[in-house]
Tab-separated table of C-alpha atoms in Angstrom:
chain	number	residue	atom	x	y	z
A	1	MET	CA	-24.189	24.583	2.062
A	2	ILE	CA	-20.480	25.304	1.388
A	3	ASP	CA	-18.868	23.666	-1.740
A	4	PRO	CA	-15.710	22.095	-0.555
A	5	GLY	CA	-13.948	22.568	-3.744
A	6	LYS	CA	-14.056	26.281	-3.362
A	7	ALA	CA	-14.244	26.791	-0.085
A	8	VAL	CA	-10.649	25.169	0.470
A	9	LYS	CA	-7.383	26.391	-1.620
A	10	GLU	CA	-5.787	23.872	-3.966
A	11	SER	CA	-2.832	22.207	-2.471
A	12	SER	CA	-0.179	22.916	-5.067
A	13	GLU	CA	2.469	24.844	-2.959
A	14	PRO	CA	6.073	23.909	-3.978
A	15	PRO	CA	7.264	21.103	-1.775
A	16	PRO	CA	10.182	23.029	0.440
A	17	ALA	CA	13.408	21.380	0.167
A	18	VAL	CA	13.742	20.652	3.602
A	19	LEU	CA	10.986	20.305	6.265
A	20	ALA	CA	10.713	22.086	9.032
A	21	GLY	CA	8.302	23.573	12.178
A	22	LYS	CA	5.059	22.179	11.947
A	23	LYS	CA	5.028	20.167	8.781
A	24	LEU	CA	8.104	18.140	10.064
A	25	LEU	CA	6.431	17.341	13.457
A	26	THR	CA	3.361	15.973	11.951
A	27	ALA	CA	5.314	13.952	9.523
A	28	ILE	CA	7.423	12.404	12.643
A	29	LEU	CA	4.289	12.073	14.400
A	30	PHE	CA	1.908	10.389	12.081
A	31	GLY	CA	4.788	8.269	10.556
A	32	LEU	CA	5.519	7.171	14.557
A	33	ALA	CA	1.569	6.221	14.983
A	34	PHE	CA	1.245	4.506	11.346
A	35	GLY	CA	4.401	1.676	12.268
A	36	PHE	CA	3.085	1.532	15.845
A	37	PHE	CA	-0.597	0.688	14.726
A	38	LEU	CA	1.077	-1.792	11.897
A	39	GLN	CA	3.232	-3.499	14.043
A	40	LYS	CA	0.524	-4.009	16.744
A	41	GLY	CA	-1.741	-5.446	13.964
A	42	GLY	CA	0.838	-8.190	13.178
A	43	VAL	CA	1.215	-6.836	9.661
A	44	GLY	CA	5.166	-6.248	10.077
A	45	LYS	CA	5.272	-10.147	10.178
A	46	TYR	CA	6.127	-12.329	7.140
A	47	ASN	CA	3.654	-15.246	7.937
A	48	VAL	CA	0.360	-12.646	8.500
A	49	LEU	CA	1.332	-11.294	5.250
A	50	ILE	CA	1.694	-14.432	3.240
A	51	GLY	CA	-1.137	-16.008	4.919
A	52	GLN	CA	-3.416	-12.895	3.478
A	53	LEU	CA	-2.478	-14.151	0.183
A	54	LEU	CA	-2.378	-17.965	0.595
A	55	LEU	CA	-6.309	-17.031	2.068
A	56	GLN	CA	-5.454	-18.577	5.738
A	57	ASP	CA	-5.239	-15.460	7.561
A	58	PHE	CA	-7.600	-12.313	6.990
A	59	THR	CA	-5.593	-9.862	9.395
A	60	VAL	CA	-4.742	-7.633	6.590
A	61	ALA	CA	-7.902	-7.463	4.472
A	62	LYS	CA	-9.535	-6.901	7.882
A	63	ILE	CA	-7.407	-3.963	8.604
A	64	ILE	CA	-7.608	-2.515	5.422
A	65	MET	CA	-11.207	-2.583	5.502
A	66	THR	CA	-11.931	-0.939	8.598
A	67	ALA	CA	-9.308	1.703	7.492
A	68	ILE	CA	-11.295	2.413	4.665
A	69	VAL	CA	-15.009	2.202	6.292
A	70	VAL	CA	-13.356	5.005	9.257
A	71	GLY	CA	-11.234	6.740	7.154
A	72	MET	CA	-13.794	7.394	4.322
A	73	VAL	CA	-16.795	8.230	6.603
A	74	GLY	CA	-14.566	10.914	8.490
A	75	VAL	CA	-12.227	12.095	5.432
A	76	PHE	CA	-15.778	12.975	3.460
A	77	THR	CA	-17.197	14.586	6.101
A	78	LEU	CA	-14.258	16.898	6.722
A	79	HIS	CA	-14.747	17.524	2.864
A	80	HIS	CA	-18.060	18.204	2.936
A	81	PHE	CA	-17.518	21.069	5.637
A	82	ALA	CA	-14.506	22.452	3.710
A	83	LYS	CA	-11.742	21.243	6.089
A	84	VAL	CA	-9.706	19.250	3.831
A	85	ASN	CA	-8.832	18.445	0.127
A	86	LEU	CA	-8.887	15.452	-1.445
A	87	HIS	CA	-5.850	14.080	-2.784
A	88	LEU	CA	-7.158	11.571	-5.438
A	89	GLN	CA	-4.506	9.491	-8.252
A	90	PRO	CA	-5.478	10.150	-11.605
A	91	THR	CA	-7.115	6.838	-13.014
A	92	LYS	CA	-4.966	5.192	-15.755
A	93	ILE	CA	-6.535	1.566	-16.518
A	94	GLY	CA	-3.330	-0.041	-18.080
A	95	ALA	CA	-0.671	1.000	-15.575
A	96	GLN	CA	-3.015	0.640	-13.083
A	97	ILE	CA	-3.593	-3.089	-14.005
A	98	ILE	CA	-0.349	-4.080	-15.363
A	99	GLY	CA	1.222	-2.032	-12.417
A	100	GLY	CA	-1.142	-3.814	-9.762
A	101	THR	CA	-0.348	-6.918	-10.891
A	102	LEU	CA	3.512	-6.467	-10.822
A	103	PHE	CA	3.202	-4.948	-7.675
A	104	GLY	CA	1.434	-8.349	-6.302
A	105	ILE	CA	3.830	-10.610	-8.085
A	106	GLY	CA	6.409	-9.150	-6.032
A	107	PHE	CA	4.453	-8.848	-2.977
A	108	ALA	CA	4.007	-12.779	-2.643
A	109	LEU	CA	7.939	-12.653	-3.247
A	110	ILE	CA	9.046	-10.205	-0.607
A	111	ALA	CA	5.761	-10.693	1.516
A	112	TYR	CA	6.271	-7.041	3.026
A	113	CYS	CA	4.901	-3.878	1.245
A	114	PRO	CA	6.602	-0.390	1.281
A	115	GLY	CA	4.945	0.447	4.506
A	116	THR	CA	4.929	-2.907	6.468
A	117	GLY	CA	8.440	-3.766	5.314
A	118	ALA	CA	9.415	-0.521	7.097
A	119	VAL	CA	7.731	-1.980	10.018
A	120	ALA	CA	9.434	-5.330	9.383
A	121	LEU	CA	12.917	-3.761	9.579
A	122	GLY	CA	11.957	-1.685	12.904
A	123	GLN	CA	11.017	-5.064	14.687
A	124	GLY	CA	14.308	-6.923	13.435
A	125	SER	CA	13.337	-9.035	10.527
A	126	TRP	CA	16.110	-8.612	8.370
A	127	ASP	CA	15.149	-10.270	5.555
A	128	VAL	CA	13.152	-7.507	4.716
A	129	LEU	CA	16.581	-5.456	3.671
A	130	PHE	CA	17.221	-7.792	0.632
A	131	GLY	CA	13.421	-6.588	-0.344
A	132	MET	CA	13.965	-2.672	0.155
A	133	ALA	CA	17.517	-2.932	-2.058
A	134	GLY	CA	15.194	-4.605	-4.175
A	135	LEU	CA	12.588	-1.522	-4.039
A	136	ILE	CA	15.360	0.905	-4.430
A	137	THR	CA	16.650	-0.691	-7.756
A	138	GLY	CA	12.841	-1.378	-8.730
A	139	SER	CA	12.418	2.139	-7.886
A	140	TYR	CA	15.207	3.525	-10.571
A	141	LEU	CA	14.475	1.213	-13.147
A	142	PHE	CA	11.193	2.609	-13.393
A	143	ALA	CA	12.541	6.116	-13.135
A	144	GLU	CA	14.862	5.077	-15.761
A	145	MET	CA	12.148	3.891	-17.835
A	146	SER	CA	9.744	6.679	-17.158
A	147	GLY	CA	9.723	8.958	-19.834
A	148	TRP	CA	8.827	5.632	-22.298
A	149	LEU	CA	6.072	4.720	-20.176
A	150	LYS	CA	4.468	8.008	-19.835
A	151	ARG	CA	3.926	8.573	-23.782
A	152	THR	CA	3.243	4.566	-24.149
A	153	VAL	CA	1.406	2.215	-21.003
A	154	GLU	CA	0.548	5.682	-19.187
A	155	THR	CA	-1.634	6.920	-21.762
A	156	TRP	CA	-3.802	3.483	-22.351
A	157	GLY	CA	-7.217	4.198	-20.713
A	158	ASP	CA	-5.789	7.516	-18.722
A	159	LYS	CA	-9.419	8.583	-17.391
A	160	GLY	CA	-8.152	11.295	-15.139
A	161	LYS	CA	-9.582	11.532	-11.661
A	162	VAL	CA	-12.396	9.337	-11.428
A	163	MET	CA	-14.510	8.630	-8.224
A	164	LEU	CA	-16.939	5.485	-7.584
A	165	PRO	CA	-19.910	7.650	-7.049
A	166	ASP	CA	-19.326	9.472	-10.370
A	167	LEU	CA	-18.962	5.926	-12.529
A	168	LEU	CA	-22.216	5.026	-11.240
A	169	HIS	CA	-23.828	8.410	-11.105
A	170	ILE	CA	-24.629	8.332	-7.623
A	171	PRO	CA	-24.556	10.934	-5.218
A	172	ARG	CA	-21.340	11.126	-3.154
A	173	GLY	CA	-23.229	10.784	0.228
A	174	VAL	CA	-25.582	8.145	-0.630
A	175	PHE	CA	-22.687	5.939	-2.319
A	176	VAL	CA	-20.586	6.866	0.841
A	177	SER	CA	-23.509	5.495	3.248
A	178	ALA	CA	-24.412	2.428	0.923
A	179	PHE	CA	-20.401	1.551	0.651
A	180	THR	CA	-20.300	1.490	4.706
A	181	LEU	CA	-23.038	-0.741	5.054
A	182	LEU	CA	-21.415	-3.117	1.869
A	183	LEU	CA	-18.001	-2.984	3.512
A	184	LEU	CA	-19.409	-3.411	7.295
A	185	ALA	CA	-21.064	-6.628	5.613
A	186	ALA	CA	-18.024	-7.970	4.366
A	187	LEU	CA	-15.930	-7.531	7.599
A	188	TYR	CA	-19.206	-9.291	9.621
A	189	ALA	CA	-18.866	-12.427	7.012
A	190	MET	CA	-15.018	-12.515	7.257
A	191	GLU	CA	-14.755	-12.555	10.825
A	192	ARG	CA	-17.816	-15.027	10.922
A	193	PHE	CA	-15.892	-17.192	8.261
A	194	THR	CA	-12.224	-17.042	8.922
A	195	THR	CA	-10.283	-18.234	12.080
A	196	ARG	CA	-7.813	-15.299	12.072
B	1	MET	CA	-16.835	6.459	-18.981
B	2	THR	CA	-17.649	3.126	-20.854
B	3	LEU	CA	-14.133	2.136	-20.792
B	4	PRO	CA	-14.050	2.056	-17.131
B	5	ARG	CA	-17.533	0.644	-16.405
B	6	THR	CA	-16.449	-2.535	-18.771
B	7	SER	CA	-12.785	-2.516	-17.234
B	8	PHE	CA	-14.623	-3.112	-13.584
B	9	ALA	CA	-17.057	-5.756	-15.355
B	10	PHE	CA	-14.209	-7.380	-16.234
B	11	VAL	CA	-12.233	-7.434	-12.923
B	12	PHE	CA	-15.499	-8.585	-10.977
B	13	ALA	CA	-15.852	-11.565	-13.585
B	14	ALA	CA	-12.527	-12.510	-13.156
B	15	LEU	CA	-12.748	-12.306	-9.382
B	16	SER	CA	-15.804	-14.348	-9.263
B	17	LEU	CA	-14.770	-16.841	-11.641
B	18	GLY	CA	-11.424	-17.295	-9.637
B	19	PHE	CA	-12.923	-17.398	-5.924
B	20	PRO	CA	-14.107	-20.950	-5.551
B	21	GLN	CA	-10.857	-22.201	-7.183
B	22	LEU	CA	-8.955	-20.233	-4.629
B	23	ALA	CA	-11.333	-21.630	-1.681
B	24	SER	CA	-10.682	-25.005	-2.716
B	25	ALA	CA	-6.898	-24.759	-2.475
B	26	ALA	CA	-6.364	-23.735	1.244
B	27	ASP	CA	-4.118	-27.048	1.728
B	28	PHE	CA	-0.301	-25.864	1.487
B	29	GLY	CA	1.667	-27.793	3.816
B	30	VAL	CA	2.085	-24.530	5.766
B	31	ASN	CA	-0.362	-23.111	7.456
B	32	ALA	CA	0.167	-18.894	8.329
B	33	THR	CA	-1.921	-19.088	11.600
B	34	ASP	CA	0.535	-21.618	13.176
B	35	TYR	CA	2.835	-18.796	13.618
B	36	ASP	CA	2.410	-16.176	15.799
B	37	GLY	CA	-0.416	-13.014	14.829
B	38	ALA	CA	-1.107	-9.969	15.920
B	39	ALA	CA	-0.917	-8.067	19.344
B	40	TRP	CA	-3.978	-6.242	18.991
B	41	SER	CA	-7.517	-6.846	17.244
B	42	PRO	CA	-7.256	-6.121	13.560
B	43	TYR	CA	-10.197	-4.063	14.169
B	44	LEU	CA	-8.883	-1.711	16.506
B	45	VAL	CA	-5.692	-1.386	14.186
B	46	GLY	CA	-7.917	-0.770	11.283
B	47	ALA	CA	-9.677	2.053	13.212
B	48	GLY	CA	-6.571	3.663	14.117
B	49	ILE	CA	-5.192	4.052	10.546
B	50	GLY	CA	-8.656	5.074	9.355
B	51	VAL	CA	-8.527	8.108	12.280
B	52	LEU	CA	-4.804	8.920	11.229
B	53	SER	CA	-5.939	9.647	8.019
B	54	TRP	CA	-8.303	12.166	8.915
B	55	LEU	CA	-5.649	13.825	10.816
B	56	THR	CA	-2.891	13.387	8.080
B	57	PHE	CA	-5.588	15.053	5.683
B	58	TYR	CA	-6.338	17.355	8.186
B	59	PHE	CA	-3.224	18.828	9.719
B	60	ALA	CA	-0.891	17.734	6.576
B	61	ASP	CA	-2.879	17.951	3.851
B	62	LYS	CA	-1.455	14.772	2.542
B	63	PRO	CA	-2.467	11.087	2.302
B	64	ILE	CA	-0.933	8.266	3.841
B	65	GLY	CA	1.902	6.335	1.223
B	66	ALA	CA	4.781	4.818	1.584
B	67	SER	CA	6.558	3.601	-1.951
B	68	SER	CA	7.792	6.693	-3.135
B	69	PHE	CA	10.285	6.648	-0.187
B	70	TYR	CA	12.257	4.085	-1.815
B	71	ALA	CA	12.308	6.224	-4.878
B	72	THR	CA	13.766	9.069	-3.049
B	73	ILE	CA	16.464	6.834	-1.869
B	74	ALA	CA	17.251	5.522	-5.354
B	75	GLY	CA	17.050	8.805	-6.568
B	76	PHE	CA	19.682	10.288	-3.859
B	77	ILE	CA	22.254	7.359	-4.729
B	78	GLY	CA	21.443	8.268	-8.500
B	79	LYS	CA	22.388	11.758	-8.059
B	80	PHE	CA	25.672	10.612	-5.918
B	81	VAL	CA	26.374	8.256	-8.604
B	82	SER	CA	25.394	10.734	-11.671
B	83	ARG	CA	24.021	13.582	-11.036
B	84	ARG	CA	23.164	14.848	-14.807
B	85	HIS	CA	21.821	11.340	-16.005
B	86	THR	CA	19.068	11.325	-12.621
B	87	GLU	CA	18.428	14.493	-13.328
B	88	SER	CA	17.463	14.049	-16.821
B	89	LEU	CA	14.950	11.086	-16.104
B	90	LYS	CA	11.366	12.197	-16.350
B	91	TYR	CA	10.201	10.502	-12.959
B	92	TYR	CA	13.027	12.853	-11.260
B	93	GLN	CA	12.213	15.958	-13.021
B	94	THR	CA	8.468	15.514	-12.029
B	95	ASN	CA	9.606	14.121	-8.295
B	96	PRO	CA	12.979	15.594	-7.558
B	97	PRO	CA	14.474	13.177	-4.733
B	98	ALA	CA	14.088	15.578	-1.205
B	99	VAL	CA	13.765	14.694	2.337
B	100	ASP	CA	10.130	15.740	2.543
B	101	HIS	CA	7.424	14.631	4.565
B	102	GLY	CA	6.828	11.169	2.505
B	103	PHE	CA	10.672	10.339	3.401
B	104	VAL	CA	10.680	11.494	7.139
B	105	PHE	CA	7.076	9.786	7.526
B	106	VAL	CA	8.522	6.768	6.642
B	107	ILE	CA	11.931	6.725	8.396
B	108	CYS	CA	9.503	7.165	11.461
B	109	THR	CA	7.435	4.494	10.465
B	110	ILE	CA	10.202	2.385	10.723
B	111	LEU	CA	11.009	3.692	14.277
B	112	GLY	CA	7.174	3.439	15.115
B	113	GLY	CA	7.515	0.037	14.520
B	114	PHE	CA	10.312	-0.429	16.546
B	115	ILE	CA	8.477	1.176	19.379
B	116	ALA	CA	5.609	-1.165	18.983
B	117	ALA	CA	7.645	-4.129	19.293
B	118	TRP	CA	9.929	-3.527	21.856
B	119	THR	CA	7.388	-2.441	24.044
B	120	GLY	CA	5.766	-5.396	23.032
B	121	GLY	CA	8.134	-7.861	23.694
B	122	GLU	CA	8.079	-8.666	19.697
B	123	ILE	CA	11.792	-8.047	18.493
B	124	ARG	CA	12.413	-10.783	16.338
B	125	ASN	CA	16.172	-9.893	15.487
B	126	GLU	CA	16.031	-12.926	13.025
B	127	TRP	CA	17.178	-13.357	8.985
B	128	LEU	CA	14.430	-15.872	7.993
B	129	HIS	CA	10.874	-16.263	9.298
B	130	PRO	CA	9.776	-19.623	10.360
B	131	MET	CA	7.144	-20.127	8.001
B	132	TRP	CA	9.642	-19.223	5.433
B	133	VAL	CA	12.610	-21.770	6.661
B	134	ASP	CA	9.409	-24.554	6.942
B	135	ARG	CA	8.613	-24.271	3.104
B	136	PHE	CA	12.211	-22.919	1.688
B	137	GLY	CA	14.955	-24.287	4.066
B	138	ASP	CA	17.287	-22.314	6.042
B	139	SER	CA	19.543	-20.770	2.907
B	140	ILE	CA	19.771	-16.886	3.492
B	141	ALA	CA	20.688	-16.677	0.140
B	142	LEU	CA	17.378	-17.942	-1.548
B	143	ARG	CA	15.807	-15.479	0.612
B	144	ALA	CA	18.007	-12.786	-0.777
B	145	VAL	CA	17.267	-13.309	-4.133
B	146	ILE	CA	13.885	-14.384	-3.823
B	147	GLY	CA	13.259	-10.843	-1.929
B	148	PHE	CA	15.343	-8.591	-3.992
B	149	VAL	CA	13.652	-9.575	-6.976
B	150	GLY	CA	10.297	-9.142	-5.584
B	151	GLY	CA	11.283	-5.930	-4.512
B	152	VAL	CA	12.343	-4.804	-7.914
B	153	LEU	CA	8.938	-5.963	-9.089
B	154	MET	CA	7.021	-4.378	-6.297
B	155	ALA	CA	8.618	-0.879	-6.438
B	156	PHE	CA	8.629	-1.401	-10.431
B	157	GLY	CA	4.884	-2.002	-9.850
B	158	ALA	CA	4.107	0.992	-7.507
B	159	ARG	CA	5.410	3.228	-9.632
B	160	LEU	CA	3.579	2.402	-12.459
B	161	ALA	CA	0.346	1.954	-11.091
B	162	GLY	CA	0.995	5.332	-8.771
B	163	GLY	CA	0.829	3.755	-5.110
B	164	CYS	CA	1.288	1.088	-3.136
B	165	THR	CA	-0.826	-0.669	-0.343
B	166	SER	CA	-0.806	2.096	1.500
B	167	GLY	CA	-1.444	5.175	-1.128
B	168	HIS	CA	-3.811	2.875	-3.425
B	169	GLY	CA	-4.819	0.428	-0.604
B	170	ILE	CA	-5.759	2.676	1.984
B	171	SER	CA	-5.577	6.258	0.784
B	172	GLY	CA	-6.737	6.287	-2.316
B	173	THR	CA	-9.510	3.384	-1.839
B	174	LEU	CA	-10.718	5.477	0.868
B	175	GLN	CA	-11.005	8.332	-1.314
B	176	LEU	CA	-13.424	6.455	-3.666
B	177	SER	CA	-10.532	6.685	-6.265
B	178	ALA	CA	-11.530	4.304	-9.241
B	179	GLY	CA	-8.041	4.017	-10.099
B	180	SER	CA	-7.045	2.928	-6.676
B	181	TRP	CA	-9.517	0.380	-6.231
B	182	LEU	CA	-8.638	-0.862	-9.880
B	183	ALA	CA	-4.946	-1.359	-8.848
B	184	VAL	CA	-5.537	-2.837	-5.003
B	185	ILE	CA	-7.829	-5.564	-7.027
B	186	PHE	CA	-5.113	-6.476	-9.292
B	187	MET	CA	-2.372	-6.324	-6.483
B	188	PHE	CA	-4.171	-8.898	-4.617
B	189	ILE	CA	-4.698	-11.025	-7.773
B	190	GLY	CA	-1.360	-11.351	-8.600
B	191	GLY	CA	-0.350	-11.285	-4.865
B	192	ILE	CA	-2.670	-14.358	-4.667
B	193	ALA	CA	-2.001	-16.700	-7.608
B	194	ALA	CA	1.640	-15.819	-7.075
B	195	ALA	CA	1.895	-16.915	-3.339
B	196	MET	CA	-0.475	-19.922	-4.111
B	197	LEU	CA	2.134	-20.986	-6.845
B	198	LEU	CA	4.996	-20.252	-4.637
B	199	TYR	CA	3.277	-22.718	-1.748
B	200	THR	CA	2.384	-25.313	-3.972
B	201	SER	CA	4.452	-28.148	-4.233
B	202	LEU	CA	5.006	-30.144	-7.270
């Protein structure tokens, strides 16, 4: 059997200053498709996003969980046959709990997230512009503090790249199969017990 | 490996404790489903984004993500105002602002959203969403303050956690990254708690 980790070269080439050719084309096409799908999914709309956080409208959860099932099965199949690299973010328990919670509180206030906010702008929901000004400001604020955060919060529970199957000591293929069934069951339950 | 396992146990305990309470708190005076929803089925859209993730991994060797776009813009503005200071910051040393894949991707996400809305007759051209007006009134200034503060918290949180609802919520979770699942669970814990507080009348 092919070992995907060895067959695919590491994706560590230095990023070019300006995109060109095939790289530019893929960024354009995939960005267009992403925005198109998100808008058609209704997740550029204030009420659909806030409705998810109020547990009144489960559109967001349905989209995310379906994307996870389809994406996971495909990406792990491609990876098994050494066609793609995985791009795992390191697990940093402290940073992800604190960062995730701050993100969530911000999410409730602005209602749009970084990707769906782009879609909201495209469809003319101009209130997202205030949120975007905040997103730019918050990013710079983080950069200002990034040296200090890197030495403190980001070292709390820094575990490196960890995958759920490793954590539970289950073979990857078995985990993906079982997790697919679990997510499909959750989607079925959501469809059965929610109105939207 | 014991620490992650303990933290996951904690998260699931917190979720299971909070859930009955959340489910009973469904009445907020306004109902999100009274306003218009999606044009397409969420399962079709989710499957489309799932397939798109195969394509971005295969053709671009990149996961889908959005939040770094705003950090890039902040970096461009920062370099315009004070080049030396911006370049001295740790984050911009590791992630120098550039018109890269993520930047072009999000610009085109805006355009893709426009095309979908335009072809579907869903161009909104509004400063306040009706649901916001029904809850908070028609002051654009109030929306500006709340939106701006929310954006600051969201971007700071995304950078600290290492991604947003796209980078962690879709790309990280589908790769079964433990940290992505942790971040997303806390995004929704924070979001659900804050939204329910915002929509609860005192």
